[in-house]
Tab-separated table of C-alpha atoms in Angstrom:
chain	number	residue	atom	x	y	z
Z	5	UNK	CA	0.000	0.000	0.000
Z	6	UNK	CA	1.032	3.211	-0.640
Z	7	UNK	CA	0.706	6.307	1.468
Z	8	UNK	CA	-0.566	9.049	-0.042
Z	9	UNK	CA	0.665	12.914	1.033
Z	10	UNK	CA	-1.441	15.429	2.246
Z	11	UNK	CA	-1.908	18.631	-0.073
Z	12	UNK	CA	-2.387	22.082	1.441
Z	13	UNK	CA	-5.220	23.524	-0.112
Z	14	UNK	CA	-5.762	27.273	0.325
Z	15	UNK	CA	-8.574	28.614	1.074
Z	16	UNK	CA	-10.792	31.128	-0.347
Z	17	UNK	CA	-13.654	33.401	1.019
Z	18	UNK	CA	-15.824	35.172	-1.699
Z	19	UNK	CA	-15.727	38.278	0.647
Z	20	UNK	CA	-11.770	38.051	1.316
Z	21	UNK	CA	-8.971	39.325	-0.564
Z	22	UNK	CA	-8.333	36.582	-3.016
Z	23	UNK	CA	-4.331	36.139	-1.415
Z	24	UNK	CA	-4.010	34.852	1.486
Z	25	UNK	CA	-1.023	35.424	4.221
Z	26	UNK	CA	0.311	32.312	6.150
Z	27	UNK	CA	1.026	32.933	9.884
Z	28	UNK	CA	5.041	30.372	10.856
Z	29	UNK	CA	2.151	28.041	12.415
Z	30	UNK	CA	-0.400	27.413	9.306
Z	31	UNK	CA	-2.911	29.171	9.889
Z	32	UNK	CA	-4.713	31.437	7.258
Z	33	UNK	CA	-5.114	35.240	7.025
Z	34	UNK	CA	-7.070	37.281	5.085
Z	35	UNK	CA	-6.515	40.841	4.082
Z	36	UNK	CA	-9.944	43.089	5.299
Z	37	UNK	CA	-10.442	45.406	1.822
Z	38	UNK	CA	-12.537	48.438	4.149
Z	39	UNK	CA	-9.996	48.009	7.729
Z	40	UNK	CA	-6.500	46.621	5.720
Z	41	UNK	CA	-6.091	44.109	9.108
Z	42	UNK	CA	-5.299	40.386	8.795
Z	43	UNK	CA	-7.917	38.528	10.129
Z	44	UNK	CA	-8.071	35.180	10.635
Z	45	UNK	CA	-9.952	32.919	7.619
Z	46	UNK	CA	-11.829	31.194	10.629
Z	47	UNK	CA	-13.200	34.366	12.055
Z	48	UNK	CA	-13.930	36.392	8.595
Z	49	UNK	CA	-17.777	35.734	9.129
Z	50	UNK	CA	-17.590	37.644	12.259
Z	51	UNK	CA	-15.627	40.518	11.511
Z	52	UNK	CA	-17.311	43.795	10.850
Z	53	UNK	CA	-14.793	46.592	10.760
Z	54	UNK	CA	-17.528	49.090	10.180
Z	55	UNK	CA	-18.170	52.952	11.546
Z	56	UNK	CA	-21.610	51.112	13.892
Z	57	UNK	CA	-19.899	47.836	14.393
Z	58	UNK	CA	-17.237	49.308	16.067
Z	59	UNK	CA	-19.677	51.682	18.175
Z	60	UNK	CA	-21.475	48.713	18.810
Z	61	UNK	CA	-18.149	46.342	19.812
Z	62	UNK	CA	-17.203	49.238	21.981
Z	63	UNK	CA	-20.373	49.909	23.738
Z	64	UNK	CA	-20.695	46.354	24.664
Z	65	UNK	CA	-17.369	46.028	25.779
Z	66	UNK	CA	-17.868	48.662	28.059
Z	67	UNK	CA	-21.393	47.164	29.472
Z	68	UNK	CA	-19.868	44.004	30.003
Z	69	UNK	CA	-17.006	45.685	31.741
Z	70	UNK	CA	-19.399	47.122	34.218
Z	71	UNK	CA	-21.138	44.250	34.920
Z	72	UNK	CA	-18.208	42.407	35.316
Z	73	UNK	CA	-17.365	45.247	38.440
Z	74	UNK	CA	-20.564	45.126	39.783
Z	75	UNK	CA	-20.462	40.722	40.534
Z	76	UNK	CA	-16.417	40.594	41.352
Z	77	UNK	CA	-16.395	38.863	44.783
Z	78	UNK	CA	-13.629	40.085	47.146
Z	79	UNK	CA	-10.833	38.509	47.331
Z	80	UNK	CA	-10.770	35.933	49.615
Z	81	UNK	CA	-7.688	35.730	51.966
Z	82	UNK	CA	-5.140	32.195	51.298
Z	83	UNK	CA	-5.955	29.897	54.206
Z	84	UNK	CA	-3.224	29.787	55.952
Z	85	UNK	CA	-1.232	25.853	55.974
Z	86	UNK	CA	-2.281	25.830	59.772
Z	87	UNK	CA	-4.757	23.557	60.725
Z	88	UNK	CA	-7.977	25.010	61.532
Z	89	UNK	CA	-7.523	23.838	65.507
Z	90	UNK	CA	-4.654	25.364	65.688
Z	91	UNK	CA	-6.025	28.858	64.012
Z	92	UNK	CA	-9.226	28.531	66.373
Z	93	UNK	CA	-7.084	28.350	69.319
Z	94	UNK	CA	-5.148	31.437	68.873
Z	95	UNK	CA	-8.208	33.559	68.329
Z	96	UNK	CA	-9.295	33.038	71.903
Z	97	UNK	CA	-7.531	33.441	74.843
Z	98	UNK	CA	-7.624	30.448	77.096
Z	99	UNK	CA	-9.846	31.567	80.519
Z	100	UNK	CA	-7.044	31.547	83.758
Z	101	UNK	CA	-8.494	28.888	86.192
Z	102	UNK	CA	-8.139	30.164	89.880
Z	103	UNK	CA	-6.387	27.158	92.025
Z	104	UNK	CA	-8.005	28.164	94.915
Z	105	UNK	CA	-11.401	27.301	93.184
Z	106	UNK	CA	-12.623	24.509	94.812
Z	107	UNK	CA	-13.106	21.350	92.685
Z	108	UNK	CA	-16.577	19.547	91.386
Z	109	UNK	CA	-17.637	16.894	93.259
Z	110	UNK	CA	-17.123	13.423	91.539
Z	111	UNK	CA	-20.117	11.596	89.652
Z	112	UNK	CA	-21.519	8.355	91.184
Z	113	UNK	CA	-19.320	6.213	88.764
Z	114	UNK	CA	-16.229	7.697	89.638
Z	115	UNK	CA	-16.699	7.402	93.547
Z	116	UNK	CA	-17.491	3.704	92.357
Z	117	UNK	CA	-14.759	3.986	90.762
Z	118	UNK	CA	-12.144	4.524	93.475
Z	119	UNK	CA	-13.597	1.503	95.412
Z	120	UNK	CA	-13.439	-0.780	92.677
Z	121	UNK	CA	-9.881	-0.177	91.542
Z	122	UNK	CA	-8.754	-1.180	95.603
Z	123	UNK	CA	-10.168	-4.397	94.886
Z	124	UNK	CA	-9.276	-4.857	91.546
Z	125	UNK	CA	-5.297	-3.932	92.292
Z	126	UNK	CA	-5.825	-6.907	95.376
Z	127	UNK	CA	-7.363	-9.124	93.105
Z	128	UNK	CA	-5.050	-8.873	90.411
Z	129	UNK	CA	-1.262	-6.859	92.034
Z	130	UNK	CA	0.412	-7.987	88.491
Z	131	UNK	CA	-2.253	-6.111	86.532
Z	132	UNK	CA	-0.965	-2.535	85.590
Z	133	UNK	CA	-3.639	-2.073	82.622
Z	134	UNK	CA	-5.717	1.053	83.297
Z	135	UNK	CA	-7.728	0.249	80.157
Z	136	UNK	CA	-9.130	-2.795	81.646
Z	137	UNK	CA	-9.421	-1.744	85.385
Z	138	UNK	CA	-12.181	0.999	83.282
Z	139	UNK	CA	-13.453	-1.533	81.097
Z	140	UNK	CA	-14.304	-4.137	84.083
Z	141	UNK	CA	-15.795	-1.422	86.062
Z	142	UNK	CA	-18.282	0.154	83.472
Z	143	UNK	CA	-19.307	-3.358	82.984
Z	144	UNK	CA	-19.546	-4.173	86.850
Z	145	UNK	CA	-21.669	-0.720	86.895
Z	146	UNK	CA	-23.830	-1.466	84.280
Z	147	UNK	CA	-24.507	-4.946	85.817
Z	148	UNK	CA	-25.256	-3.221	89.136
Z	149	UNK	CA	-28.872	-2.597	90.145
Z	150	UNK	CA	-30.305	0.713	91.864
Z	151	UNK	CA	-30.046	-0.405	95.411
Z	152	UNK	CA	-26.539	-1.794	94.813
Z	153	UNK	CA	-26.102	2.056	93.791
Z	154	UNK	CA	-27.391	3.582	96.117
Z	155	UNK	CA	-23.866	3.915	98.633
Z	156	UNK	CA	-22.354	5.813	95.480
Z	157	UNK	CA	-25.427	8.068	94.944
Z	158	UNK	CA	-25.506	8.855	98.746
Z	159	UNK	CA	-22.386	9.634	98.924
Z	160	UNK	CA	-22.119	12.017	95.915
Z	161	UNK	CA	-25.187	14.084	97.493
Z	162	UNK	CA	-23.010	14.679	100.494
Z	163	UNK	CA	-19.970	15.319	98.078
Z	164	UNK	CA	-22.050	18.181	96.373
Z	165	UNK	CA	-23.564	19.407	99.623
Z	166	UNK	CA	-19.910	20.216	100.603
Z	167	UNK	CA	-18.686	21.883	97.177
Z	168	UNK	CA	-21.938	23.977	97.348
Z	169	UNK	CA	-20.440	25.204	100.809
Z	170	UNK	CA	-17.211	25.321	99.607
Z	171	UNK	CA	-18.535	27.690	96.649
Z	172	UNK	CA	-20.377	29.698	98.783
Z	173	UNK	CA	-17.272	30.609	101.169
Z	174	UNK	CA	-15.051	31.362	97.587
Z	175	UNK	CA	-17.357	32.988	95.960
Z	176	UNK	CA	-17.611	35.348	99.414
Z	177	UNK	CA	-14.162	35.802	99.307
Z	178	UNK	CA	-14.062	36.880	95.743
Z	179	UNK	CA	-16.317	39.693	96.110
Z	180	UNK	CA	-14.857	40.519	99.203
Z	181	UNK	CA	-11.506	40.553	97.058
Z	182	UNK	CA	-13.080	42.645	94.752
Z	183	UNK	CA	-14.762	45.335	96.627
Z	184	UNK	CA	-11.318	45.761	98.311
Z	185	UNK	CA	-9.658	46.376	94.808
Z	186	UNK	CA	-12.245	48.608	93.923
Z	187	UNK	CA	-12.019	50.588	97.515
Z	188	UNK	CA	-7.840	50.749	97.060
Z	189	UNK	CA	-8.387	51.823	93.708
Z	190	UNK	CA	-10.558	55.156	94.423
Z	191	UNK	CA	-8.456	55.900	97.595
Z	192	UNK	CA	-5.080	55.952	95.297
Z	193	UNK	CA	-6.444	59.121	93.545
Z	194	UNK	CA	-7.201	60.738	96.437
Z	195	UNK	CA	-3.799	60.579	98.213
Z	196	UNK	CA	-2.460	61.587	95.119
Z	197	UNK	CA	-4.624	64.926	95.051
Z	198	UNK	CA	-3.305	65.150	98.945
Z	199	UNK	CA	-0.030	65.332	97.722
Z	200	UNK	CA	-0.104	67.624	94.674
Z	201	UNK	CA	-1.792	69.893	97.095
Z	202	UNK	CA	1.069	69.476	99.592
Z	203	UNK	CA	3.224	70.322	96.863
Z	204	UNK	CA	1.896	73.744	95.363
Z	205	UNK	CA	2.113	75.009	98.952
């Protein structure tokens, strides 16, 4: 079989200049007889190089310019290679806990809890799994009925009844605290006035 070669036919527009100019790529040009600009064979159809064309090119241009102002978004900022945790927590400051706060009583489970890990650690000294010391116990608490519960939930009411006092006494103390500040802050003014007044005598 033989191949056969492809032939470059040129192309010819009634409405064209009958030469036509070769761009280094290939592609065809054709000479505009009313504007004298090259314009590409493809795109002769939909050149108009007349007086209301171009009024008409121009004044769409410009509406579609407008338009395009009007719906540009802002520019959103680059999200930083941080992950988002780590951006969230240096937007807020982290609250200072006061030690002297007295601490929230313990739920039922955990006073449970504290029992059940004495008697685990005698029932089993090797054992040094914390995983399973939880494990056994939230099962043993599950299995446990109400009145079997009922030590733990007594003894968290008498837990709480203790923070409550405990609160009450801080909280006492705090605005105590603060009333003092606020009392030490107005009289530091007013030795100050004392002494200017010393002073211009």
């Amino acid at each position: 079989m033989a191949t056969k070669g492809t032939k470059r036919v040129d192309a010819v527009d009634s409405r064209a200049a009958s030469v036509l100019v070769r761009a280094k790529d290939g592609s065809a040009f054709a000479r505009c007889a009313e504007c004298k600009k090259d314009v590409p064979v493809a795109l002769i159809d939909m050149h108009s190089c007349s007086l209301e064309a171009k009024i008409k090119m121009n004044l769409d241009a410009q509406v579609v310019e407008q338009a395009a102002e009007v719906k540009k978004p802002e520019r959103k900022k680059p999200k930083s290679k941080e992950p988002s945790a780590k951006r969230a927590k240096v937007g807020k400051e982290k609250k200072i806990k006061d030690p002297n706060m007295p601490k929230r009583p313990p739920t039922a489970f955990f006073v449970f809890m504290d029992d059940f890990r004495k008697t685990f650690k005698e029932a089993n000294p090797d054992s040094k799994d914390v995983k399973r010391v939880g494990k056994e116990a939230g099962e043993k608490w599950r299995a446990m009925t109400d009145e079997e519960k009922k030590p733990y939930l007594d003894r968290v009411v008498e837990l709480k009844a203790e923070y409550e006092k405990a609160m009450e006494t801080y909280n006492a103390a705090e605005n105590d605290q603060e009333a003092s500040d606020e009392k030490s802050d107005k009289e530091a003014p007013a030795t100050g006035e004392m002494e200017e007044l010393t002073d211009e005598e």
